[in-house]
Short mmCIF file of C-alpha atoms in Angstrom, two decimals:
data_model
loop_
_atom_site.label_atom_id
_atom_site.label_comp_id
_atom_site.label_asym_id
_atom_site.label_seq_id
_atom_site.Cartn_x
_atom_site.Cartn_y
_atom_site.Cartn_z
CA UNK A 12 -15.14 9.05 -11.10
CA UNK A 13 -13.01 5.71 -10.60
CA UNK A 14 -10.88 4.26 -13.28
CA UNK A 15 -10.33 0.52 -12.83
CA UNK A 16 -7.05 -0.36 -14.39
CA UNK A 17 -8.66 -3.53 -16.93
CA UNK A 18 -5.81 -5.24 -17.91
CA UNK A 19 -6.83 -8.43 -17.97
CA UNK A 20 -5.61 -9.77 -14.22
CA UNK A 21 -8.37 -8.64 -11.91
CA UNK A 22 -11.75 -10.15 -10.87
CA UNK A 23 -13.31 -7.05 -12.15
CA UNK A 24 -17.18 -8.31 -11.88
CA UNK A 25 -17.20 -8.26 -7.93
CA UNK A 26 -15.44 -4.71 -7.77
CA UNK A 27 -17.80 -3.09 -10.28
CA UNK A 28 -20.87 -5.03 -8.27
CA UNK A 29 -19.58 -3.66 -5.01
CA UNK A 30 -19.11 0.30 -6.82
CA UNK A 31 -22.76 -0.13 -8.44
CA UNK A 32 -24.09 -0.86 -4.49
CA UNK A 33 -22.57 1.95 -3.53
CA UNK A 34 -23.44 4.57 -6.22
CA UNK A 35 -19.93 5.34 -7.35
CA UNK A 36 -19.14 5.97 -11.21
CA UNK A 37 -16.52 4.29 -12.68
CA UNK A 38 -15.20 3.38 -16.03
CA UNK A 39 -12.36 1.13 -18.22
CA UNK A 40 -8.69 2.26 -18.24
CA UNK A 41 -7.30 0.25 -21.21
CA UNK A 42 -4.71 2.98 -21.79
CA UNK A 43 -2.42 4.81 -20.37
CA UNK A 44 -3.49 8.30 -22.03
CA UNK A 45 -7.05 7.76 -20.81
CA UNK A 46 -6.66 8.08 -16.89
CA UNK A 47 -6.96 11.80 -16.79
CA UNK A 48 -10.70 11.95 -16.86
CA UNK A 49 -10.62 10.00 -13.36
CA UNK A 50 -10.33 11.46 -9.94
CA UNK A 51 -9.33 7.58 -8.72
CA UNK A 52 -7.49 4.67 -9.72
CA UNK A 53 -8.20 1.17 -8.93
CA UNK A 54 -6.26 -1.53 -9.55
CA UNK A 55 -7.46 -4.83 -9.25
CA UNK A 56 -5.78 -8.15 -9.02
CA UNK A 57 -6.58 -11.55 -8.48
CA UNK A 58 -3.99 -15.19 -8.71
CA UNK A 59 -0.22 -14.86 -9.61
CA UNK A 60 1.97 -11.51 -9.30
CA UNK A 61 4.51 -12.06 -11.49
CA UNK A 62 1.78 -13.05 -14.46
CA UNK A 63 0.04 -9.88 -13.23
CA UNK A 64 2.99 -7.93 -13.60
CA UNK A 65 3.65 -9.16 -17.38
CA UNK A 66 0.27 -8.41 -18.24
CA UNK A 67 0.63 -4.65 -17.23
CA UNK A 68 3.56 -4.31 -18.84
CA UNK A 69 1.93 -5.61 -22.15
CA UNK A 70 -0.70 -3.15 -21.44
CA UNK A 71 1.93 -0.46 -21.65
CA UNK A 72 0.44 1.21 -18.83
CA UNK A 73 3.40 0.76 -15.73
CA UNK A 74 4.82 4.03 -16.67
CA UNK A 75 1.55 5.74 -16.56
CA UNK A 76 0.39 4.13 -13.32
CA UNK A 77 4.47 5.09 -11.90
CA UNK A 78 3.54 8.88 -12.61
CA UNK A 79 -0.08 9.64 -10.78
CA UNK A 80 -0.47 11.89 -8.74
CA UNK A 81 -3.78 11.13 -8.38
CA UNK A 82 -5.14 8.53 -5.67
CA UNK A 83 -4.57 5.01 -6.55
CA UNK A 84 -6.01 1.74 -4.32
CA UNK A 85 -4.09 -1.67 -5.11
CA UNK A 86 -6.67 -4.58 -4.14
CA UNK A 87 -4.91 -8.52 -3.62
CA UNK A 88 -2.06 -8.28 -5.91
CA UNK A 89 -2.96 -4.92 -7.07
CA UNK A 90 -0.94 -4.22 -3.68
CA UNK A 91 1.20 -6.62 -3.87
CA UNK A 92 2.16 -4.84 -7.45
CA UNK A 93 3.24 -1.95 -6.03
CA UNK A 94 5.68 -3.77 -3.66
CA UNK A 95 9.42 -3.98 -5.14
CA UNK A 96 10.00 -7.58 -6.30
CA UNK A 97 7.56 -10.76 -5.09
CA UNK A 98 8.70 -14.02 -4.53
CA UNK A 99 6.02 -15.08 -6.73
CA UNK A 100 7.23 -15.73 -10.11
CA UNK A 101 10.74 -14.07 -8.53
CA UNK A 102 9.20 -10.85 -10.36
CA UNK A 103 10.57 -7.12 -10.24
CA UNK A 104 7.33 -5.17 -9.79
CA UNK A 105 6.23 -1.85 -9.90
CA UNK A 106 8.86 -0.93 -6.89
CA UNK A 107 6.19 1.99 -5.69
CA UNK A 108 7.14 0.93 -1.86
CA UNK A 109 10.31 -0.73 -1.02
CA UNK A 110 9.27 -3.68 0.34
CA UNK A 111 9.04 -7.31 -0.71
CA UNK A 112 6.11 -9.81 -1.25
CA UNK A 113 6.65 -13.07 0.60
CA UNK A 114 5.78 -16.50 0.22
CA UNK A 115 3.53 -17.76 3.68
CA UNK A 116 4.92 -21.32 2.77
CA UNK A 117 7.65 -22.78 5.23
CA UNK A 118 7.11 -19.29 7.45
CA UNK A 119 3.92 -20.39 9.21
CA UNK A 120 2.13 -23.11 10.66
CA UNK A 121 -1.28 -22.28 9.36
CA UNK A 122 -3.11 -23.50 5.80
CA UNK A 123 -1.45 -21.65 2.88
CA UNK A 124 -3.32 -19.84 1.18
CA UNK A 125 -4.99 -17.82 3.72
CA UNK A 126 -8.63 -18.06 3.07
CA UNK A 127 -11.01 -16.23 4.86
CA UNK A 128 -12.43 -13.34 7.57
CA UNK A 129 -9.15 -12.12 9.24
CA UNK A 130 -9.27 -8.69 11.88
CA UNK A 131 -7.58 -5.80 10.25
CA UNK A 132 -6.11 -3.69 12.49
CA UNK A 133 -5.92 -0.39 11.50
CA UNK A 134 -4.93 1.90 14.76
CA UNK A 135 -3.07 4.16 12.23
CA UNK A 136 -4.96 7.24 12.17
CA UNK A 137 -5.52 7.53 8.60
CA UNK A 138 -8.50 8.40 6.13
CA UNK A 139 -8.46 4.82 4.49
CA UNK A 140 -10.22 3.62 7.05
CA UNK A 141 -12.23 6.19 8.79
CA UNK A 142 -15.02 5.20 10.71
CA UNK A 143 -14.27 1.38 10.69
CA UNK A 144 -14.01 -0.16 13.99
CA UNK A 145 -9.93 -0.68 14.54
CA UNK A 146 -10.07 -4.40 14.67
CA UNK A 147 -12.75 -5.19 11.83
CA UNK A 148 -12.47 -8.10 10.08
CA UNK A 149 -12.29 -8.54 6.09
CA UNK A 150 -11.82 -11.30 3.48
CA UNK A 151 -8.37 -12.43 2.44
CA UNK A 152 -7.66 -14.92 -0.20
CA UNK A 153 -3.69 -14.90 -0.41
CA UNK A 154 -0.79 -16.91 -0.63
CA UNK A 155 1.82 -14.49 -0.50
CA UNK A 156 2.06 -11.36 1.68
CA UNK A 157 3.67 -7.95 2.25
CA UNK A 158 6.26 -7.81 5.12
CA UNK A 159 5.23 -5.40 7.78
CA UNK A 160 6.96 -2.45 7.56
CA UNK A 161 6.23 0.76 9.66
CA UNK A 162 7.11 3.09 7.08
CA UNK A 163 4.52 2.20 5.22
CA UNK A 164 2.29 -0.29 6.73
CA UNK A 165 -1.37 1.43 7.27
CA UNK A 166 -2.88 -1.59 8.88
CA UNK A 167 -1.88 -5.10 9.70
CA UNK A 168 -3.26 -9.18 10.20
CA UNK A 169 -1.76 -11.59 12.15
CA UNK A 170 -1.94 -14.47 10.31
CA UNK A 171 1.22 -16.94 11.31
CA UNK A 172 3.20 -14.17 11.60
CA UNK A 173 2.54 -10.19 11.42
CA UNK A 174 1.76 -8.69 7.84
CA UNK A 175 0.96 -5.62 5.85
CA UNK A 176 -2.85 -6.08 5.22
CA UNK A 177 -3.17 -2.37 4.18
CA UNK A 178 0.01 0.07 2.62
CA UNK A 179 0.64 3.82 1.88
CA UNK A 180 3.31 5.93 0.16
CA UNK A 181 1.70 9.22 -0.79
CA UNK A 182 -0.87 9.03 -3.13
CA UNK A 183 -0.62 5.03 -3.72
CA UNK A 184 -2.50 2.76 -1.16
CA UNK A 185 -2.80 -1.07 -1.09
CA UNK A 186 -5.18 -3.52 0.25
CA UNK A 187 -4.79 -7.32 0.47
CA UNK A 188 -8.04 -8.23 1.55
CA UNK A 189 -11.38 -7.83 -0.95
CA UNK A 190 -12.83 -5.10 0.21
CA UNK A 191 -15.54 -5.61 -2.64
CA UNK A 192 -16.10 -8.76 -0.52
CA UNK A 193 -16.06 -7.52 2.94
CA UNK A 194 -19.41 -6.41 3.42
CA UNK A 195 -20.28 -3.40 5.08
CA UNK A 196 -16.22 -2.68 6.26
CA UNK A 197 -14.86 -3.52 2.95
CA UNK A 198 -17.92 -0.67 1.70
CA UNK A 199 -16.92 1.76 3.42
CA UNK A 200 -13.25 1.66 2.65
CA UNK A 201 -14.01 2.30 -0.90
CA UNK A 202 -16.64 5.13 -0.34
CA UNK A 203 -13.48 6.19 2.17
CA UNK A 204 -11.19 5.71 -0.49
CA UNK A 205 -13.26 7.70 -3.16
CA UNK A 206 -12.84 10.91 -0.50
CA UNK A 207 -9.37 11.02 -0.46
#
């Protein structure tokens, strides 16, 4: 069974839409002594990182999340939360990975934010993505992004410049698209996820 992490920061209707689809039980985690009845963590995220961060902290659950062992999926800033500091907000977050989130502003070209289906390239032979097609494309709403970084990167968009779309450090993984929102791809990464 999934816990979503519900503190207060996440667009939690679409995920729990996209879990009811697929026939995967899931519940509330509005505490930090309640997570051991899950075999999975989720934790969603949607607008600014640093605002995010505050609210977890309030919710007294960062030093809960810190010590699972269990696996955990950061979607949109629930990634970017597990990154060491954002330029969002210029907030310290949950340092999981070290590596930054970045500002797209004044490094690209392109529109910020970055709206829309972007390929995913995931050529990383890893379980997150099993049986989705290498270059399939998902749906990013973001501003700010994670630098690509081989040590942890899983997958990566082009998008301007080269970015972490998907991250890994042991048990902790990270997505910045919706994968509630990515159709039949974005599905099966969280049935994927679920067998981990």
């Amino acid at each position: 069974m999934i816990g979503i992490i519900n503190y207060g920061a996440g667009n939690i209707f679409s995920l729990t839409a996209a879990l009811d689809r697929l026939s995967l039980k899931y519940g509330m985690v509005n505490a930090g002594d309640n997570m051991d009845r899950y075999s999975h963590i989720i934790i969603p995220g949607v607008g600014h990182a640093g605002a995010a961060m505050q609210k977890l902290q309030t919710s007294g659950l960062v030093n809960s999340i810190k010590a699972l062992t269990k696996p955990v999926l950061g979607i949109c800033v629930g990634m970017q939360l597990l990154t060491r500091h954002s330029e969002e907000g210029n907030a310290q977050l949950l340092h999981i990975m070290d590596i930054d989130t970045l500002h797209f502003a004044h490094k690209i070209p392109y529109k910020v934010p970055h709206m829309g289906w972007n390929s995913v390239n995931s050529s990383y032979d890893n379980n997150l993505f099993k049986g989705i097609p290498a270059d399939a494309y998902f749906y990013f709403v973001h501003s700010y992004f994670i630098e690509y970084n081989p040590t942890f990167t899983l997958a990566y968009t082009t998008y301007g410049l080269k970015f972490s779309s998907a991250i890994q450090f042991n048990n902790f993984y990270g997505v910045q698209f919706h994968p509630e929102k990515s159709g039949e791809a974005g599905e099966q990464l969280l049935k994927n996820f679920c067998t981990i």
